[in-house]
Amino acid sequence: MMATYIQVEFARHFRDGYNLVFALLLPAAMYILFGNIPSYTESDLGAGNVKFYLMISMAAYGAAVSTVSIAGTVATETMQGWGRQIAITKMPPAVFVGSKMIVAATVAGVSAAIVFALGALTGATVNESWIWGVSYLIILIGAMVFACYGIGVGMAFKSESALGLATGLMVFFAFFGNVFMPLEGTMLDIARFTPMFGYVALARYPLLKDIPEGTEMAPDPMWMMTTNLVLWAMIFAVFAVLATRRAKARQ
Amino acid sequence: MKTDAISLSTVKKTFVAKHAKVEAVKGINLQIAQGQIVALLGPNGAGKTTTVDMILGLTQPSAGTVQVLGQSPSQAISSGQVSAVLQTGGLLRDLTVQETVKVIGTMHGRADRVREVMERTGLTKIAKRRVGKCSGGEQQRIKFALALLPDPDVLILDEPTAGMDVMARRDFWQTMRAEATGGRTIIFATHYLEEAQAFAERTVLMSQGRIVADGATEELRHLINGRSISATFSSEADAQQALGFDESIVLTEQQGLRYHFQCTDSDQFALALLQQYRGQDIEISSPSLEDAFIQLTKDAS
């Protein structure tokens, strides 16, 4: 049941390539641009180099955006009455949600993998090889937090352009979340409260963990990163539930 | 005795909108025996779709109980004994016709029926087309195919011919007739009187959340009392006499010596018109379902 559904979902997203191009290729292009043109990217940073740092940043951004755009389709599908159609079959709603999560995680995984592969090919290095795997996993798991955000925005505004807005806002979150370039001063203080901050900081932690506190680029304390991620996960989950309830009540 | 296909007892549904409560269904009782073909007739806003949603378990009633083949709606759905053509939407525009039928077939656990159902509903020709590119009539046919996938005992159709042109509508009912065999119970909501008249043995008339009439479709037409009868008289005096035939006679229209009446016992009155009052060109007509409908919904409000 689930396998067929997932298969058709993939066929569908590939046919409608527009969304996927943004999710898969944009982060890769940005990595190439920011990670390879400036001269400083070969310099050492933490357990690796600046390229590795930028690779994580772009992969995290790509994975989160992919998750938002796939999860958001739940909302456009609900608007088309697909949820009602499924509700009168044997398939439990959990399988529907589960299938979506698998598709979202796969696309996010592929998106991040492309950036990681480009990183490996262009000289992103780290001296402890386990950091590759752990960073990748943190990126993938953390990206799922943004699924609720995508569903919430879709349900709240009930239109396909809202989904475009949701992914567009991700650029904003990424900028203010210290994802694209290191922020300083007041900007950094504000950044600590924005949704992508904890996520990307945790993904970078394996790379930066040995930089002593107080020096430049030192990681934030663990509690700060996890609190940010957990709180935003909860906010997005509540938002998704409320928006869905409101959308259903109006049907 | 067999269990009823559908049994609703004192079912109510109240929606809480922003500032007001909307009573979509105000307490209805309805028993539908297995194998019956029933039309749920009513204007927009009568509560038909809400009723259908409750039968399918898509909405929970605020009060009362709903049973489908003696079980709860969700049990009946998960056993594949009941399925439906939903009114609005229900299809993904970017899937192909074939993908849609295949996916829903798998969800019903009946992937084996995909090919057969597509053939029977005439979808094989457009299998590769995207749903969004199909006409309204074709989309309704796709939804009909989806409803047939589980080979249901009870088939519910909510405005199945909405958006179809006359030809498509006729084709649809032809396919429908072929599916209405083997003791299948069919309930369809419609606001087309002709569809109820042509296809349903029983019609349940809904208006403003209530059932205002329920009976054999034929009987329902008789529900507003009597028939219209018209005749041409040779003199004014004969006409005046005819008016006194019994107290049910009402004069509805007069054009010269052509008189239009309404009466309860049209047979006896016609006989008297011919024999006693020397009436000519007698015409008897039963009111259309539309007349019955207007009268009944007027009575209910």
mmCIF file of N, CA, C and O in Angstrom, chain B residues 199-286:
data_model
loop_
_atom_site.group_PDB
_atom_site.id
_atom_site.type_symbol
_atom_site.label_atom_id
_atom_site.label_comp_id
_atom_site.label_asym_id
_atom_site.label_seq_id
_atom_site.Cartn_x
_atom_site.Cartn_y
_atom_site.Cartn_z
ATOM 1 N N PHE B 199 -34.323 7.450 -12.247
ATOM 2 C CA PHE B 199 -33.417 6.409 -11.773
ATOM 3 C C PHE B 199 -33.762 5.827 -10.421
ATOM 4 O O PHE B 199 -33.428 4.682 -10.140
ATOM 5 N N ALA B 200 -34.425 6.601 -9.563
ATOM 6 C CA ALA B 200 -34.626 6.129 -8.192
ATOM 7 C C ALA B 200 -36.016 5.551 -8.001
ATOM 8 O O ALA B 200 -36.992 6.101 -8.493
ATOM 9 N N GLU B 201 -36.072 4.427 -7.280
ATOM 10 C CA GLU B 201 -37.391 3.890 -6.949
ATOM 11 C C GLU B 201 -37.965 4.631 -5.750
ATOM 12 O O GLU B 201 -39.164 4.712 -5.568
ATOM 13 N N ARG B 202 -37.040 5.169 -4.939
ATOM 14 C CA ARG B 202 -37.505 5.888 -3.757
ATOM 15 C C ARG B 202 -36.810 7.239 -3.705
ATOM 16 O O ARG B 202 -35.645 7.348 -4.036
ATOM 17 N N THR B 203 -37.536 8.245 -3.299
ATOM 18 C CA THR B 203 -36.953 9.574 -3.216
ATOM 19 C C THR B 203 -37.149 10.139 -1.822
ATOM 20 O O THR B 203 -38.235 10.083 -1.261
ATOM 21 N N VAL B 204 -36.052 10.623 -1.277
ATOM 22 C CA VAL B 204 -36.101 11.283 0.022
ATOM 23 C C VAL B 204 -35.862 12.760 -0.248
ATOM 24 O O VAL B 204 -34.848 13.137 -0.815
ATOM 25 N N LEU B 205 -36.833 13.548 0.144
ATOM 26 C CA LEU B 205 -36.760 14.966 -0.159
ATOM 27 C C LEU B 205 -36.254 15.715 1.057
ATOM 28 O O LEU B 205 -36.823 15.600 2.136
ATOM 29 N N MET B 206 -35.168 16.444 0.882
ATOM 30 C CA MET B 206 -34.632 17.198 2.016
ATOM 31 C C MET B 206 -34.718 18.684 1.749
ATOM 32 O O MET B 206 -34.535 19.141 0.631
ATOM 33 N N SER B 207 -34.996 19.401 2.811
ATOM 34 C CA SER B 207 -34.982 20.848 2.707
ATOM 35 C C SER B 207 -34.604 21.419 4.065
ATOM 36 O O SER B 207 -35.136 20.989 5.095
ATOM 37 N N GLN B 208 -33.679 22.331 4.069
ATOM 38 C CA GLN B 208 -33.242 23.015 5.284
ATOM 39 C C GLN B 208 -32.959 22.063 6.441
ATOM 40 O O GLN B 208 -33.401 22.277 7.562
ATOM 41 N N GLY B 209 -32.234 20.999 6.144
ATOM 42 C CA GLY B 209 -31.794 20.100 7.200
ATOM 43 C C GLY B 209 -32.819 19.102 7.690
ATOM 44 O O GLY B 209 -32.585 18.394 8.668
ATOM 45 N N ARG B 210 -33.960 19.049 7.029
ATOM 46 C CA ARG B 210 -34.990 18.085 7.438
ATOM 47 C C ARG B 210 -35.422 17.247 6.244
ATOM 48 O O ARG B 210 -35.294 17.659 5.101
ATOM 49 N N ILE B 211 -35.979 16.050 6.557
ATOM 50 C CA ILE B 211 -36.603 15.265 5.504
ATOM 51 C C ILE B 211 -38.052 15.725 5.423
ATOM 52 O O ILE B 211 -38.792 15.624 6.402
ATOM 53 N N VAL B 212 -38.428 16.255 4.276
ATOM 54 C CA VAL B 212 -39.788 16.778 4.167
ATOM 55 C C VAL B 212 -40.715 15.786 3.486
ATOM 56 O O VAL B 212 -41.938 15.901 3.601
ATOM 57 N N ALA B 213 -40.173 14.807 2.797
ATOM 58 C CA ALA B 213 -41.004 13.773 2.206
ATOM 59 C C ALA B 213 -40.117 12.578 1.915
ATOM 60 O O ALA B 213 -38.932 12.721 1.678
ATOM 61 N N ASP B 214 -40.718 11.401 1.977
ATOM 62 C CA ASP B 214 -39.948 10.186 1.774
ATOM 63 C C ASP B 214 -40.910 9.121 1.274
ATOM 64 O O ASP B 214 -41.878 8.800 1.944
ATOM 65 N N GLY B 215 -40.683 8.620 0.080
ATOM 66 C CA GLY B 215 -41.576 7.589 -0.413
ATOM 67 C C GLY B 215 -41.167 7.124 -1.784
ATOM 68 O O GLY B 215 -40.144 7.569 -2.322
ATOM 69 N N ALA B 216 -41.968 6.230 -2.336
ATOM 70 C CA ALA B 216 -41.712 5.793 -3.699
ATOM 71 C C ALA B 216 -41.736 7.034 -4.576
ATOM 72 O O ALA B 216 -42.563 7.919 -4.389
ATOM 73 N N THR B 217 -40.819 7.111 -5.531
ATOM 74 C CA THR B 217 -40.718 8.300 -6.362
ATOM 75 C C THR B 217 -42.059 8.596 -7.037
ATOM 76 O O THR B 217 -42.482 9.742 -7.137
ATOM 77 N N GLU B 218 -42.735 7.515 -7.460
ATOM 78 C CA GLU B 218 -44.036 7.644 -8.103
ATOM 79 C C GLU B 218 -45.051 8.261 -7.138
ATOM 80 O O GLU B 218 -45.780 9.186 -7.492
ATOM 81 N N GLU B 219 -45.041 7.755 -5.892
ATOM 82 C CA GLU B 219 -45.982 8.231 -4.877
ATOM 83 C C GLU B 219 -45.761 9.699 -4.549
ATOM 84 O O GLU B 219 -46.695 10.441 -4.296
ATOM 85 N N LEU B 220 -44.492 10.042 -4.543
ATOM 86 C CA LEU B 220 -44.154 11.401 -4.165
ATOM 87 C C LEU B 220 -44.817 12.410 -5.092
ATOM 88 O O LEU B 220 -45.236 13.481 -4.679
ATOM 89 N N ARG B 221 -44.923 12.021 -6.339
ATOM 90 C CA ARG B 221 -45.557 12.916 -7.297
ATOM 91 C C ARG B 221 -47.031 13.091 -6.995
ATOM 92 O O ARG B 221 -47.629 14.100 -7.303
ATOM 93 N N HIS B 222 -47.610 12.046 -6.356
ATOM 94 C CA HIS B 222 -49.029 12.153 -6.009
ATOM 95 C C HIS B 222 -49.223 12.883 -4.693
ATOM 96 O O HIS B 222 -50.347 13.114 -4.269
ATOM 97 N N LEU B 223 -48.093 13.155 -4.065
ATOM 98 C CA LEU B 223 -48.188 13.675 -2.700
ATOM 99 C C LEU B 223 -48.912 14.998 -2.632
ATOM 100 O O LEU B 223 -49.656 15.256 -1.714
ATOM 101 N N ILE B 224 -48.627 15.852 -3.590
ATOM 102 C CA ILE B 224 -49.459 17.048 -3.552
ATOM 103 C C ILE B 224 -50.785 16.593 -4.146
ATOM 104 O O ILE B 224 -50.834 15.920 -5.172
ATOM 105 N N ASN B 225 -51.811 16.931 -3.394
ATOM 106 C CA ASN B 225 -53.086 16.289 -3.667
ATOM 107 C C ASN B 225 -53.531 16.448 -5.097
ATOM 108 O O ASN B 225 -53.530 17.527 -5.650
ATOM 109 N N GLY B 226 -53.930 15.307 -5.669
ATOM 110 C CA GLY B 226 -54.666 15.330 -6.906
ATOM 111 C C GLY B 226 -53.922 15.669 -8.163
ATOM 112 O O GLY B 226 -52.712 15.604 -8.249
ATOM 113 N N ARG B 227 -54.758 15.976 -9.174
ATOM 114 C CA ARG B 227 -54.288 16.197 -10.532
ATOM 115 C C ARG B 227 -54.836 17.506 -11.048
ATOM 116 O O ARG B 227 -55.791 18.042 -10.514
ATOM 117 N N SER B 228 -54.215 17.945 -12.123
ATOM 118 C CA SER B 228 -54.813 19.083 -12.822
ATOM 119 C C SER B 228 -55.669 18.513 -13.943
ATOM 120 O O SER B 228 -55.304 17.526 -14.578
ATOM 121 N N ILE B 229 -56.770 19.135 -14.163
ATOM 122 C CA ILE B 229 -57.681 18.664 -15.218
ATOM 123 C C ILE B 229 -58.258 19.885 -15.917
ATOM 124 O O ILE B 229 -58.560 20.888 -15.278
ATOM 125 N N SER B 230 -58.330 19.816 -17.235
ATOM 126 C CA SER B 230 -58.898 20.960 -17.944
ATOM 127 C C SER B 230 -59.894 20.476 -18.997
ATOM 128 O O SER B 230 -59.770 19.358 -19.510
ATOM 129 N N ALA B 231 -60.879 21.303 -19.266
ATOM 130 C CA ALA B 231 -61.921 20.928 -20.233
ATOM 131 C C ALA B 231 -62.521 22.182 -20.846
ATOM 132 O O ALA B 231 -62.434 23.265 -20.273
ATOM 133 N N THR B 232 -63.092 22.026 -22.026
ATOM 134 C CA THR B 232 -63.806 23.128 -22.669
ATOM 135 C C THR B 232 -65.310 22.835 -22.581
ATOM 136 O O THR B 232 -65.744 21.723 -22.885
ATOM 137 N N PHE B 233 -66.049 23.822 -22.102
ATOM 138 C CA PHE B 233 -67.488 23.611 -21.925
ATOM 139 C C PHE B 233 -68.257 24.277 -23.054
ATOM 140 O O PHE B 233 -67.766 25.207 -23.711
ATOM 141 N N SER B 234 -69.503 23.833 -23.249
ATOM 142 C CA SER B 234 -70.306 24.469 -24.287
ATOM 143 C C SER B 234 -71.062 25.662 -23.734
ATOM 144 O O SER B 234 -71.504 26.525 -24.478
ATOM 145 N N SER B 235 -71.214 25.724 -22.385
ATOM 146 C CA SER B 235 -71.860 26.906 -21.810
ATOM 147 C C SER B 235 -71.298 27.202 -20.420
ATOM 148 O O SER B 235 -70.767 26.325 -19.745
ATOM 149 N N GLU B 236 -71.448 28.456 -20.047
ATOM 150 C CA GLU B 236 -71.033 28.940 -18.723
ATOM 151 C C GLU B 236 -71.719 28.132 -17.620
ATOM 152 O O GLU B 236 -71.099 27.788 -16.613
ATOM 153 N N ALA B 237 -72.979 27.808 -17.821
ATOM 154 C CA ALA B 237 -73.783 27.113 -16.807
ATOM 155 C C ALA B 237 -73.202 25.738 -16.491
ATOM 156 O O ALA B 237 -73.102 25.352 -15.319
ATOM 157 N N ASP B 238 -72.797 25.031 -17.556
ATOM 158 C CA ASP B 238 -72.207 23.704 -17.341
ATOM 159 C C ASP B 238 -70.948 23.810 -16.480
ATOM 160 O O ASP B 238 -70.711 23.009 -15.575
ATOM 161 N N ALA B 239 -70.143 24.835 -16.791
ATOM 162 C CA ALA B 239 -68.905 25.027 -16.061
ATOM 163 C C ALA B 239 -69.182 25.286 -14.587
ATOM 164 O O ALA B 239 -68.510 24.729 -13.701
ATOM 165 N N GLN B 240 -70.167 26.133 -14.306
ATOM 166 C CA GLN B 240 -70.505 26.450 -12.916
ATOM 167 C C GLN B 240 -70.962 25.188 -12.175
ATOM 168 O O GLN B 240 -70.619 24.980 -11.017
ATOM 169 N N GLN B 241 -71.721 24.359 -12.890
ATOM 170 C CA GLN B 241 -72.189 23.105 -12.283
ATOM 171 C C GLN B 241 -71.006 22.201 -11.958
ATOM 172 O O GLN B 241 -70.960 21.584 -10.900
ATOM 173 N N ALA B 242 -70.063 22.144 -12.924
ATOM 174 C CA ALA B 242 -68.895 21.276 -12.741
ATOM 175 C C ALA B 242 -68.109 21.684 -11.494
ATOM 176 O O ALA B 242 -67.588 20.843 -10.758
ATOM 177 N N LEU B 243 -68.040 22.991 -11.247
ATOM 178 C CA LEU B 243 -67.300 23.499 -10.085
ATOM 179 C C LEU B 243 -67.866 22.957 -8.764
ATOM 180 O O LEU B 243 -67.165 22.869 -7.771
ATOM 181 N N GLY B 244 -69.165 22.604 -8.806
ATOM 182 C CA GLY B 244 -69.789 22.097 -7.586
ATOM 183 C C GLY B 244 -69.733 20.587 -7.471
ATOM 184 O O GLY B 244 -70.409 20.005 -6.629
ATOM 185 N N PHE B 245 -68.893 19.925 -8.256
ATOM 186 C CA PHE B 245 -68.841 18.453 -8.264
ATOM 187 C C PHE B 245 -68.507 17.900 -6.876
ATOM 188 O O PHE B 245 -69.195 17.045 -6.342
ATOM 189 N N ASP B 246 -67.448 18.344 -6.301
ATOM 190 C CA ASP B 246 -67.201 18.070 -4.863
ATOM 191 C C ASP B 246 -66.315 19.174 -4.303
ATOM 192 O O ASP B 246 -65.857 20.054 -5.048
ATOM 193 N N GLU B 247 -66.058 19.143 -3.007
ATOM 194 C CA GLU B 247 -65.384 20.306 -2.402
ATOM 195 C C GLU B 247 -63.895 20.411 -2.738
ATOM 196 O O GLU B 247 -63.273 21.417 -2.472
ATOM 197 N N SER B 248 -63.347 19.336 -3.375
ATOM 198 C CA SER B 248 -61.925 19.398 -3.711
ATOM 199 C C SER B 248 -61.659 20.194 -4.989
ATOM 200 O O SER B 248 -60.528 20.540 -5.285
ATOM 201 N N ILE B 249 -62.716 20.483 -5.742
ATOM 202 C CA ILE B 249 -62.516 21.167 -7.027
ATOM 203 C C ILE B 249 -62.117 22.625 -6.815
ATOM 204 O O ILE B 249 -62.773 23.366 -6.102
ATOM 205 N N VAL B 250 -61.003 22.992 -7.448
ATOM 206 C CA VAL B 250 -60.548 24.381 -7.375
ATOM 207 C C VAL B 250 -60.323 24.859 -8.807
ATOM 208 O O VAL B 250 -59.736 24.147 -9.623
ATOM 209 N N LEU B 251 -60.814 26.040 -9.081
ATOM 210 C CA LEU B 251 -60.588 26.618 -10.407
ATOM 211 C C LEU B 251 -59.231 27.309 -10.396
ATOM 212 O O LEU B 251 -58.969 28.173 -9.567
ATOM 213 N N THR B 252 -58.343 26.882 -11.287
ATOM 214 C CA THR B 252 -57.009 27.497 -11.273
ATOM 215 C C THR B 252 -56.828 28.506 -12.384
ATOM 216 O O THR B 252 -56.038 29.428 -12.271
ATOM 217 N N GLU B 253 -57.557 28.320 -13.497
ATOM 218 C CA GLU B 253 -57.357 29.205 -14.627
ATOM 219 C C GLU B 253 -58.589 29.118 -15.515
ATOM 220 O O GLU B 253 -59.239 28.070 -15.593
ATOM 221 N N GLN B 254 -58.894 30.209 -16.183
ATOM 222 C CA GLN B 254 -60.023 30.182 -17.110
ATOM 223 C C GLN B 254 -59.700 31.036 -18.318
ATOM 224 O O GLN B 254 -59.269 32.168 -18.199
ATOM 225 N N GLN B 255 -59.860 30.416 -19.519
ATOM 226 C CA GLN B 255 -59.668 31.186 -20.753
ATOM 227 C C GLN B 255 -60.924 30.984 -21.583
ATOM 228 O O GLN B 255 -61.089 29.937 -22.205
ATOM 229 N N GLY B 256 -61.836 31.934 -21.552
ATOM 230 C CA GLY B 256 -63.113 31.767 -22.232
ATOM 231 C C GLY B 256 -63.860 30.600 -21.618
ATOM 232 O O GLY B 256 -64.081 30.556 -20.399
ATOM 233 N N LEU B 257 -64.152 29.616 -22.431
ATOM 234 C CA LEU B 257 -64.889 28.462 -21.912
ATOM 235 C C LEU B 257 -63.946 27.305 -21.561
ATOM 236 O O LEU B 257 -64.376 26.211 -21.246
ATOM 237 N N ARG B 258 -62.640 27.581 -21.697
ATOM 238 C CA ARG B 258 -61.644 26.567 -21.307
ATOM 239 C C ARG B 258 -61.346 26.748 -19.822
ATOM 240 O O ARG B 258 -60.868 27.811 -19.401
ATOM 241 N N TYR B 259 -61.620 25.736 -19.038
ATOM 242 C CA TYR B 259 -61.451 25.817 -17.588
ATOM 243 C C TYR B 259 -60.353 24.862 -17.137
ATOM 244 O O TYR B 259 -60.263 23.732 -17.614
ATOM 245 N N HIS B 260 -59.518 25.330 -16.214
ATOM 246 C CA HIS B 260 -58.497 24.460 -15.607
ATOM 247 C C HIS B 260 -58.831 24.269 -14.143
ATOM 248 O O HIS B 260 -59.017 25.238 -13.419
ATOM 249 N N PHE B 261 -58.919 23.006 -13.726
ATOM 250 C CA PHE B 261 -59.253 22.716 -12.328
ATOM 251 C C PHE B 261 -58.137 21.918 -11.676
ATOM 252 O O PHE B 261 -57.314 21.310 -12.335
ATOM 253 N N GLN B 262 -58.239 21.892 -10.318
ATOM 254 C CA GLN B 262 -57.482 20.894 -9.576
ATOM 255 C C GLN B 262 -58.456 20.066 -8.777
ATOM 256 O O GLN B 262 -59.455 20.584 -8.282
ATOM 257 N N CYS B 263 -58.159 18.749 -8.680
ATOM 258 C CA CYS B 263 -59.097 17.899 -7.955
ATOM 259 C C CYS B 263 -58.353 16.717 -7.356
ATOM 260 O O CYS B 263 -57.204 16.456 -7.706
ATOM 261 N N THR B 264 -59.027 16.010 -6.432
ATOM 262 C CA THR B 264 -58.394 14.840 -5.827
ATOM 263 C C THR B 264 -58.675 13.596 -6.654
ATOM 264 O O THR B 264 -57.767 12.856 -7.017
ATOM 265 N N ASP B 265 -59.956 13.378 -6.945
ATOM 266 C CA ASP B 265 -60.314 12.147 -7.650
ATOM 267 C C ASP B 265 -60.538 12.455 -9.128
ATOM 268 O O ASP B 265 -61.657 12.700 -9.571
ATOM 269 N N SER B 266 -59.456 12.449 -9.870
ATOM 270 C CA SER B 266 -59.549 12.897 -11.251
ATOM 271 C C SER B 266 -60.369 11.939 -12.118
ATOM 272 O O SER B 266 -61.020 12.360 -13.071
ATOM 273 N N ASP B 267 -60.351 10.650 -11.764
ATOM 274 C CA ASP B 267 -61.105 9.674 -12.578
ATOM 275 C C ASP B 267 -62.598 9.972 -12.522
ATOM 276 O O ASP B 267 -63.272 10.071 -13.555
ATOM 277 N N GLN B 268 -63.118 10.103 -11.306
ATOM 278 C CA GLN B 268 -64.539 10.362 -11.136
ATOM 279 C C GLN B 268 -64.933 11.706 -11.732
ATOM 280 O O GLN B 268 -65.974 11.827 -12.382
ATOM 281 N N PHE B 269 -64.090 12.688 -11.527
ATOM 282 C CA PHE B 269 -64.404 14.023 -12.033
ATOM 283 C C PHE B 269 -64.410 14.026 -13.568
ATOM 284 O O PHE B 269 -65.290 14.620 -14.191
ATOM 285 N N ALA B 270 -63.473 13.334 -14.155
ATOM 286 C CA ALA B 270 -63.413 13.274 -15.615
ATOM 287 C C ALA B 270 -64.667 12.606 -16.184
ATOM 288 O O ALA B 270 -65.236 13.053 -17.187
ATOM 289 N N LEU B 271 -65.086 11.545 -15.507
ATOM 290 C CA LEU B 271 -66.288 10.834 -15.929
ATOM 291 C C LEU B 271 -67.503 11.770 -15.892
ATOM 292 O O LEU B 271 -68.280 11.856 -16.840
ATOM 293 N N ALA B 272 -67.593 12.508 -14.771
ATOM 294 C CA ALA B 272 -68.706 13.434 -14.613
ATOM 295 C C ALA B 272 -68.644 14.546 -15.651
ATOM 296 O O ALA B 272 -69.663 14.957 -16.202
ATOM 297 N N LEU B 273 -67.417 15.020 -15.934
ATOM 298 C CA LEU B 273 -67.263 16.086 -16.931
ATOM 299 C C LEU B 273 -67.806 15.639 -18.279
ATOM 300 O O LEU B 273 -68.514 16.380 -18.956
ATOM 301 N N LEU B 274 -67.496 14.411 -18.636
ATOM 302 C CA LEU B 274 -67.927 13.898 -19.931
ATOM 303 C C LEU B 274 -69.437 13.664 -19.969
ATOM 304 O O LEU B 274 -70.116 14.068 -20.911
ATOM 305 N N GLN B 275 -69.933 13.028 -18.907
ATOM 306 C CA GLN B 275 -71.325 12.589 -18.931
ATOM 307 C C GLN B 275 -72.304 13.687 -18.543
ATOM 308 O O GLN B 275 -73.300 13.909 -19.220
ATOM 309 N N GLN B 276 -72.008 14.404 -17.433
ATOM 310 C CA GLN B 276 -72.996 15.346 -16.915
ATOM 311 C C GLN B 276 -72.812 16.762 -17.449
ATOM 312 O O GLN B 276 -73.769 17.450 -17.739
ATOM 313 N N TYR B 277 -71.544 17.199 -17.538
ATOM 314 C CA TYR B 277 -71.330 18.622 -17.809
ATOM 315 C C TYR B 277 -70.959 18.906 -19.251
ATOM 316 O O TYR B 277 -70.600 20.013 -19.611
ATOM 317 N N ARG B 278 -70.988 17.889 -20.090
ATOM 318 C CA ARG B 278 -70.702 18.007 -21.512
ATOM 319 C C ARG B 278 -69.366 18.711 -21.796
ATOM 320 O O ARG B 278 -69.270 19.615 -22.617
ATOM 321 N N GLY B 279 -68.365 18.325 -21.069
ATOM 322 C CA GLY B 279 -67.027 18.882 -21.286
ATOM 323 C C GLY B 279 -66.360 18.214 -22.486
ATOM 324 O O GLY B 279 -66.657 17.065 -22.819
ATOM 325 N N GLN B 280 -65.512 18.964 -23.177
ATOM 326 C CA GLN B 280 -64.783 18.419 -24.320
ATOM 327 C C GLN B 280 -63.280 18.656 -24.133
ATOM 328 O O GLN B 280 -62.882 19.486 -23.322
ATOM 329 N N ASP B 281 -62.500 17.935 -24.961
ATOM 330 C CA ASP B 281 -61.024 18.122 -24.939
ATOM 331 C C ASP B 281 -60.449 18.003 -23.536
ATOM 332 O O ASP B 281 -59.685 18.860 -23.087
ATOM 333 N N ILE B 282 -60.817 16.953 -22.860
ATOM 334 C CA ILE B 282 -60.376 16.839 -21.462
ATOM 335 C C ILE B 282 -58.908 16.436 -21.381
ATOM 336 O O ILE B 282 -58.460 15.540 -22.091
ATOM 337 N N GLU B 283 -58.189 17.157 -20.571
ATOM 338 C CA GLU B 283 -56.773 16.851 -20.351
ATOM 339 C C GLU B 283 -56.508 16.660 -18.870
ATOM 340 O O GLU B 283 -56.875 17.504 -18.057
ATOM 341 N N ILE B 284 -55.878 15.519 -18.550
ATOM 342 C CA ILE B 284 -55.523 15.268 -17.142
ATOM 343 C C ILE B 284 -54.013 15.199 -17.053
ATOM 344 O O ILE B 284 -53.371 14.531 -17.860
ATOM 345 N N SER B 285 -53.441 15.901 -16.098
ATOM 346 C CA SER B 285 -51.984 15.768 -15.933
ATOM 347 C C SER B 285 -51.642 15.669 -14.455
ATOM 348 O O SER B 285 -52.303 16.274 -13.612
ATOM 349 N N SER B 286 -50.623 14.845 -14.186
ATOM 350 C CA SER B 286 -50.183 14.769 -12.790
ATOM 351 C C SER B 286 -49.109 15.829 -12.606
ATOM 352 O O SER B 286 -48.390 16.166 -13.538
#
